[in-house]
JSON list of C-alpha atoms in Angstrom, two decimals:
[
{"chain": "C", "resi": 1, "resn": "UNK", "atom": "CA", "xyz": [11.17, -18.50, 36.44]},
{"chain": "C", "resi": 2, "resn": "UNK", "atom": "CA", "xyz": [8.18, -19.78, 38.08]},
{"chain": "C", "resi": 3, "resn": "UNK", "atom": "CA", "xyz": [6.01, -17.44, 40.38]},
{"chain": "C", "resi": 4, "resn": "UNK", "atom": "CA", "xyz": [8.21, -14.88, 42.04]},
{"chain": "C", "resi": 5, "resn": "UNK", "atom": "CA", "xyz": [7.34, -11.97, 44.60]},
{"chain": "C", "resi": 6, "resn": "UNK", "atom": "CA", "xyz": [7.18, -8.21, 42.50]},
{"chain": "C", "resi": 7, "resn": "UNK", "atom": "CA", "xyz": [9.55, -6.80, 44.61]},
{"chain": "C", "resi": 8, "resn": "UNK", "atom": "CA", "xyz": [12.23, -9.98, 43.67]},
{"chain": "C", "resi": 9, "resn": "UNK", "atom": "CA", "xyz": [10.71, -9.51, 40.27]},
{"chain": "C", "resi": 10, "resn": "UNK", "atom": "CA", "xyz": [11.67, -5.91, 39.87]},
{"chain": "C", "resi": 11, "resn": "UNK", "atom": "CA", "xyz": [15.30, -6.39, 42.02]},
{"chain": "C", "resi": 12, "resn": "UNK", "atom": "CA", "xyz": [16.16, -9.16, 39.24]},
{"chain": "C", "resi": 13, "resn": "UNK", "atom": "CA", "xyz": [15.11, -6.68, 36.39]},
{"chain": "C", "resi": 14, "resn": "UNK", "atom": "CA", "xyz": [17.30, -3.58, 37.29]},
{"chain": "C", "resi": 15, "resn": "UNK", "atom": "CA", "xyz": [20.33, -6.26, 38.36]},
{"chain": "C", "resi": 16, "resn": "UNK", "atom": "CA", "xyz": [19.97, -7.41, 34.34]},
{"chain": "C", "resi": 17, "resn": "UNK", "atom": "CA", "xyz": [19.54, -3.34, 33.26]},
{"chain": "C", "resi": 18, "resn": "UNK", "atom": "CA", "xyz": [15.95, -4.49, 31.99]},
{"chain": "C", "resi": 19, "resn": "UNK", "atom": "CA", "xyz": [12.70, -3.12, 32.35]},
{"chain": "C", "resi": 20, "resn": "UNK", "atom": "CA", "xyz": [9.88, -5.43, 34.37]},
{"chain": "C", "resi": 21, "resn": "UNK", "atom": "CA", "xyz": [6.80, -5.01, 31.86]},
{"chain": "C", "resi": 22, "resn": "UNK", "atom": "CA", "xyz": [3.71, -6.79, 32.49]},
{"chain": "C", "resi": 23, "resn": "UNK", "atom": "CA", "xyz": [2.54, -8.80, 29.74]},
{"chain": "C", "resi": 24, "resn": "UNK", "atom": "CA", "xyz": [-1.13, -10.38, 30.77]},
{"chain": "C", "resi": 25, "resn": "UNK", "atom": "CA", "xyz": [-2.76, -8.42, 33.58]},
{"chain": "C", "resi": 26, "resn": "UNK", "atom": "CA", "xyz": [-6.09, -10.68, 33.71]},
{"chain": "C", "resi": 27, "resn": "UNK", "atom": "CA", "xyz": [-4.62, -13.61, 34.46]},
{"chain": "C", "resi": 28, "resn": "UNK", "atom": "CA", "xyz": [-3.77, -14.40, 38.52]},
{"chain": "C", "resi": 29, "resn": "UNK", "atom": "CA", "xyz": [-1.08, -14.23, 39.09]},
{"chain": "C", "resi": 30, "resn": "UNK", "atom": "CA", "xyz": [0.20, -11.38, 36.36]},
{"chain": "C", "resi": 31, "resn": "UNK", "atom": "CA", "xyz": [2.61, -12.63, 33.78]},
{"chain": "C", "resi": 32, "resn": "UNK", "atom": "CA", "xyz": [5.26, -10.37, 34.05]},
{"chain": "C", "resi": 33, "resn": "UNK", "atom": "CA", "xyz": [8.51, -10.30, 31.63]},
{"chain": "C", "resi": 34, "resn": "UNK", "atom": "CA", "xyz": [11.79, -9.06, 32.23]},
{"chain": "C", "resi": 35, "resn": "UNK", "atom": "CA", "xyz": [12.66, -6.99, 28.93]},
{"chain": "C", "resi": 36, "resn": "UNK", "atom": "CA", "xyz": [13.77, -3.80, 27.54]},
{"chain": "C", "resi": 37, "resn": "UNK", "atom": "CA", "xyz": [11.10, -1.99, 27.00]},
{"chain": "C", "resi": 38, "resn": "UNK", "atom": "CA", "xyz": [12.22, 0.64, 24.61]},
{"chain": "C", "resi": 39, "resn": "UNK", "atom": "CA", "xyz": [13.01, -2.36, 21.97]},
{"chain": "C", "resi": 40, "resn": "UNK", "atom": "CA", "xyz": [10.13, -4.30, 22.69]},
{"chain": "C", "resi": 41, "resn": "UNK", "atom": "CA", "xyz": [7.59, -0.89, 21.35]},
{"chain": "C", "resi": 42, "resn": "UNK", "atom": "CA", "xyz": [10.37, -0.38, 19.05]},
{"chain": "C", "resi": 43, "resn": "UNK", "atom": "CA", "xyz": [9.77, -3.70, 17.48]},
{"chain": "C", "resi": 44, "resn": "UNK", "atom": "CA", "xyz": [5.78, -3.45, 17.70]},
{"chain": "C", "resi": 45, "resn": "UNK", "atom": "CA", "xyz": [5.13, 0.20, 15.59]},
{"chain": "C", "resi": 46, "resn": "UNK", "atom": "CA", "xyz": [8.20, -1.67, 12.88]},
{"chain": "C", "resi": 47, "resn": "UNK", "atom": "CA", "xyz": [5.73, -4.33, 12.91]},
{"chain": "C", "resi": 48, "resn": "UNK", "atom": "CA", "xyz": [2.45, -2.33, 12.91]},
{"chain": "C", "resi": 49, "resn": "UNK", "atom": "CA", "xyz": [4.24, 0.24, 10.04]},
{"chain": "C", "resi": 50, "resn": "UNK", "atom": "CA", "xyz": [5.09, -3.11, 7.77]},
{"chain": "C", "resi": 51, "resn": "UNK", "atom": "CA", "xyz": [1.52, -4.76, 8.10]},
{"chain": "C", "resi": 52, "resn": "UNK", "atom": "CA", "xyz": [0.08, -0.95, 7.24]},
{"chain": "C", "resi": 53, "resn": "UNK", "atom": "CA", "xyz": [1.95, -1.26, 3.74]},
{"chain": "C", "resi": 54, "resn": "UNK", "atom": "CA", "xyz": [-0.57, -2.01, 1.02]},
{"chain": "C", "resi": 55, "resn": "UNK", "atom": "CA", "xyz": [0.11, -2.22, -2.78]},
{"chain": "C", "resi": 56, "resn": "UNK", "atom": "CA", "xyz": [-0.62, 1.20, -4.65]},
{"chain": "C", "resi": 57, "resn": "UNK", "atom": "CA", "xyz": [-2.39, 0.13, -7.86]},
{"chain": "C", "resi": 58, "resn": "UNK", "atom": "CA", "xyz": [-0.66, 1.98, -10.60]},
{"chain": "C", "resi": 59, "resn": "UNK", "atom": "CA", "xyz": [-2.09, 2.02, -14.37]},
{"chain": "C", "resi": 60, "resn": "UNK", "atom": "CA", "xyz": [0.58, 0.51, -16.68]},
{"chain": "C", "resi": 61, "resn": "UNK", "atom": "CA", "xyz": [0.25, 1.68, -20.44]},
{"chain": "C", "resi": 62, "resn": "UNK", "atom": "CA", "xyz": [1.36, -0.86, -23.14]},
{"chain": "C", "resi": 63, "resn": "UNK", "atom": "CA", "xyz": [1.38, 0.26, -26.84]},
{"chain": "C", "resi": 64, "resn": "UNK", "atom": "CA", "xyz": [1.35, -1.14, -29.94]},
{"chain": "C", "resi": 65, "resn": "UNK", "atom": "CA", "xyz": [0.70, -0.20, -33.82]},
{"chain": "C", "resi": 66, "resn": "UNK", "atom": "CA", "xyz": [-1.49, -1.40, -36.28]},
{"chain": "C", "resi": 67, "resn": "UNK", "atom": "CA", "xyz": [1.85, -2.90, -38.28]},
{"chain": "C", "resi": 68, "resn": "UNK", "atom": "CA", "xyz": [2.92, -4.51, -34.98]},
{"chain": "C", "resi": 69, "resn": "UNK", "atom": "CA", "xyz": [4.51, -7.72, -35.66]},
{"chain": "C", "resi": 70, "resn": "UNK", "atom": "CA", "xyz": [2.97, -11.02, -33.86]},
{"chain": "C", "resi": 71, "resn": "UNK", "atom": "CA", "xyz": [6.07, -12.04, -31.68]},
{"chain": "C", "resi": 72, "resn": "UNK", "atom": "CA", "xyz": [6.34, -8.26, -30.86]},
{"chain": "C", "resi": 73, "resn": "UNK", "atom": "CA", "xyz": [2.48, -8.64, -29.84]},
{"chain": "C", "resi": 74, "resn": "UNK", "atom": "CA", "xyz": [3.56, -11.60, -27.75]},
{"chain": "C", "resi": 75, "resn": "UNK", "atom": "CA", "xyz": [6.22, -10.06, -26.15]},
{"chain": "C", "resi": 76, "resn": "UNK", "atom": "CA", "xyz": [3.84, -7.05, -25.07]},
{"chain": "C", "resi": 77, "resn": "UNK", "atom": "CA", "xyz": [1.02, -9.52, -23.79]},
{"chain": "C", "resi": 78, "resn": "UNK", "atom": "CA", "xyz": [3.82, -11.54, -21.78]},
{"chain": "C", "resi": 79, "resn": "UNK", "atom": "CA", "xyz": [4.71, -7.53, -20.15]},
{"chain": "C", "resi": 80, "resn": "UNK", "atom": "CA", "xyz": [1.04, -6.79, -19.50]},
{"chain": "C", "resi": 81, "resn": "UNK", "atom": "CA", "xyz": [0.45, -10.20, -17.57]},
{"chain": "C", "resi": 82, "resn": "UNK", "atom": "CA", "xyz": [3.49, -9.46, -15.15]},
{"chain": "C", "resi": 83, "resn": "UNK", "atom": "CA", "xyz": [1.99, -6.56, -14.24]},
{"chain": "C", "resi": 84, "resn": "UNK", "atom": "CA", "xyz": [-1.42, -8.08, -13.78]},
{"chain": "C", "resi": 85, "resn": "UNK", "atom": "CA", "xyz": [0.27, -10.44, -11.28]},
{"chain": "C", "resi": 86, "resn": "UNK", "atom": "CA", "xyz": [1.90, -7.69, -9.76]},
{"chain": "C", "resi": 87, "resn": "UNK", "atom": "CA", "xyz": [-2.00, -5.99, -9.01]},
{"chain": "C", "resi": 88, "resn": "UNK", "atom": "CA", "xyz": [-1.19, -2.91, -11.41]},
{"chain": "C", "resi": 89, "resn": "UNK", "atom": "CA", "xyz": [-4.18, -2.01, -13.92]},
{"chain": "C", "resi": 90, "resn": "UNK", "atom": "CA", "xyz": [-3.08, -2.00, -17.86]},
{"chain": "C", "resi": 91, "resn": "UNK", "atom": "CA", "xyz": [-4.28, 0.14, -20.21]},
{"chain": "C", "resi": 92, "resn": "UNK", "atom": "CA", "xyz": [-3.42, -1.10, -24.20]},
{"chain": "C", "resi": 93, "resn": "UNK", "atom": "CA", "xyz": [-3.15, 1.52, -26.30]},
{"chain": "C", "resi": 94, "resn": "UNK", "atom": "CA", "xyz": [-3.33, 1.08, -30.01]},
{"chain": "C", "resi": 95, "resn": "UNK", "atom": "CA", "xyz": [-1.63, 4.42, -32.07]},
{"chain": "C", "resi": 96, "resn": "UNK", "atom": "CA", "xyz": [-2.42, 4.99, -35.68]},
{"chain": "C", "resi": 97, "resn": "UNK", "atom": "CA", "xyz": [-0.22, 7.28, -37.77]},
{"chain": "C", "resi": 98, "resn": "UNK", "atom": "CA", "xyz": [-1.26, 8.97, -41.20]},
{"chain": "C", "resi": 99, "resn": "UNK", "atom": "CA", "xyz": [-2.88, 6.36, -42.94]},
{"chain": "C", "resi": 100, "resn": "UNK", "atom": "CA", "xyz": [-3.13, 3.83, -40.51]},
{"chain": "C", "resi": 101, "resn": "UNK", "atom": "CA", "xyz": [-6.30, 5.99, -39.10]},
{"chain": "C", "resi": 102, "resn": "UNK", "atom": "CA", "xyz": [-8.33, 4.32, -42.13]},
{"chain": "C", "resi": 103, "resn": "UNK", "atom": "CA", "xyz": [-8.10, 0.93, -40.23]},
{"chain": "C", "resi": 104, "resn": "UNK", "atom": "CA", "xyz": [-9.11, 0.97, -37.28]},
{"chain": "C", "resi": 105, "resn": "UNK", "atom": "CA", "xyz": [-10.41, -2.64, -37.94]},
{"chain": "C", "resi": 106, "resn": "UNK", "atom": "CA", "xyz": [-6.66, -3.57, -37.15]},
{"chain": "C", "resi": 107, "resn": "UNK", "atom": "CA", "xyz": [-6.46, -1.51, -33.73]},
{"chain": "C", "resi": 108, "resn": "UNK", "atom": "CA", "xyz": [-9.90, -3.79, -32.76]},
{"chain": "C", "resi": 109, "resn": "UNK", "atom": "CA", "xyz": [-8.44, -6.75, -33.76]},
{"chain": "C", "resi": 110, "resn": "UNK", "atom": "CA", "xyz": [-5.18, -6.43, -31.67]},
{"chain": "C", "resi": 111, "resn": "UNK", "atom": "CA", "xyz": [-6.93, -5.01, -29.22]},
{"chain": "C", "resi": 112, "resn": "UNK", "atom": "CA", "xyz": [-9.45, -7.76, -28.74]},
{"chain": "C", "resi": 113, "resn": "UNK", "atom": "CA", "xyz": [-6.72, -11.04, -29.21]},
{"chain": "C", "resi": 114, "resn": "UNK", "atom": "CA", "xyz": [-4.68, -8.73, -26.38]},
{"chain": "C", "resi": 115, "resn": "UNK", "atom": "CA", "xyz": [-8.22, -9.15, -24.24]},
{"chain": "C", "resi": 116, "resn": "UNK", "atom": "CA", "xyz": [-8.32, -13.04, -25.15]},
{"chain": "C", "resi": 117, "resn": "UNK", "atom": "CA", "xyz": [-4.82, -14.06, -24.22]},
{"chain": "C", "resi": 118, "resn": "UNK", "atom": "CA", "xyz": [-5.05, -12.02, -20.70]},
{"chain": "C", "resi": 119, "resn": "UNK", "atom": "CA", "xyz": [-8.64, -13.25, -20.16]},
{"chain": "C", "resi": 120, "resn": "UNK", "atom": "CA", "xyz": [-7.71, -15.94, -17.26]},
{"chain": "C", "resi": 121, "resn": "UNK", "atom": "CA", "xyz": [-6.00, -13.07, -15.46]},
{"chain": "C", "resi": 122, "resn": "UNK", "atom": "CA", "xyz": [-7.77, -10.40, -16.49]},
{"chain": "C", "resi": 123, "resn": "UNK", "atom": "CA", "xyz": [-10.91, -8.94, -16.93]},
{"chain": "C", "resi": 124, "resn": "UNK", "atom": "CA", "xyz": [-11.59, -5.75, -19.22]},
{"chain": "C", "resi": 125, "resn": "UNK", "atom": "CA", "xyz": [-12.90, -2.65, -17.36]},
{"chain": "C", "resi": 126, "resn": "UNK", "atom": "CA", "xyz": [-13.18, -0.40, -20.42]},
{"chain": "C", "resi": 127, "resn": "UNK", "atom": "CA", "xyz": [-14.34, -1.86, -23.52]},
{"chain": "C", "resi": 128, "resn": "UNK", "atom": "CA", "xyz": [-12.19, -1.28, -26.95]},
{"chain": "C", "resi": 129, "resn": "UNK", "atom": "CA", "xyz": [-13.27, 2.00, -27.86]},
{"chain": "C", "resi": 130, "resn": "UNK", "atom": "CA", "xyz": [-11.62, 5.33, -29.82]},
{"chain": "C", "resi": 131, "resn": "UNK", "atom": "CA", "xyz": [-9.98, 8.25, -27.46]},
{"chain": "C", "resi": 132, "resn": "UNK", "atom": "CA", "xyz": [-8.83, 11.16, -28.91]},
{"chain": "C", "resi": 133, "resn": "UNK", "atom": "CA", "xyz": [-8.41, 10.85, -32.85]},
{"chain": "C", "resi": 134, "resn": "UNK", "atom": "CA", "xyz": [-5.73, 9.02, -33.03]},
{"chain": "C", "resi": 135, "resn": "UNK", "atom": "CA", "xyz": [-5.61, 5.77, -30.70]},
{"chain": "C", "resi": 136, "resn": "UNK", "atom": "CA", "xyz": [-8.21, 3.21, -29.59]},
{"chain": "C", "resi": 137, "resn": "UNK", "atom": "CA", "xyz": [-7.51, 1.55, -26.12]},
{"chain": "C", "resi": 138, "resn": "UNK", "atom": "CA", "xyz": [-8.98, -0.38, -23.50]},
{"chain": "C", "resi": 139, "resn": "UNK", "atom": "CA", "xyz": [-8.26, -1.07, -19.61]},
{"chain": "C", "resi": 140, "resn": "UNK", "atom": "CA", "xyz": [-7.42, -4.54, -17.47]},
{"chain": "C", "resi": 141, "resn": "UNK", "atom": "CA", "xyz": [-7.51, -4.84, -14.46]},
{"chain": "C", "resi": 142, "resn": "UNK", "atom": "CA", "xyz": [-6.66, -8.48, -12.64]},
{"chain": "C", "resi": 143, "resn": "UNK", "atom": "CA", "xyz": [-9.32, -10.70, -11.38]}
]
């Protein structure tokens, strides 16, 4: 509109049921805009609220079984990288049953080819180790 007096300004602004709002006070002459005003801060905390939003990082538990086939395996590591890519932490839990607890050879081994397939996505917080008895697990996190 070009540089207009602020009495015109405001006259043109309550003719259109708008609000007058001054946008850049520094500069000479004032930028002023002819909006509504009560949509305009509307808009800015919707926008302020969205930007605020973060990812909460969640720890996602995969487990397997010594006896756990190597497509099922596959199919687990295949789970673990989408949530890697979705910025969750996964924890791989290994569960031995009754006899199973004399191997826990087999829990390292899964464990640690579950740590090399991941390993350009991931990197291992925890190391491979024995919790409670009766399960050996470790922790991802993405890079």
């Amino acid at each position: 509109m070009g540089i207009v007096p602020t009495a015109e300004a405001q006259k043109q602004a309550v003719e259109a049921g708008l609000d007058l709002v001054e946008v850049a006070p520094n500069v000479r002459p004032p930028v002023c805009r002819i909006m509504d005003y009560g949509k305009f801060k509307y808009e800015q905390k919707k926008k302020q609220t969205q930007n605020a939003k973060t990812h909460q990082q969640q720890v996602k538990e995969i487990r397997l079984r010594p006896k756990t086939g190597g497509h099922d395996i596959d199919f687990k590591v295949k789970q673990a990288r989408t949530f890697l890519e979705n910025r969750d932490k996964v924890k791989v839990n290994v569960l031995f049953r009754g006899r199973e607890n004399a191997h826990h050879e087999k829990g390292k081994e899964i464990l640690t080819s579950v740590i090399a397939a991941l390993e350009d996505i991931a990197k291992v917080e925890s190391i491979p180790r024995m919790d409670s008895g009766r399960s050996m697990s470790c922790v991802l996190t993405p890079k």
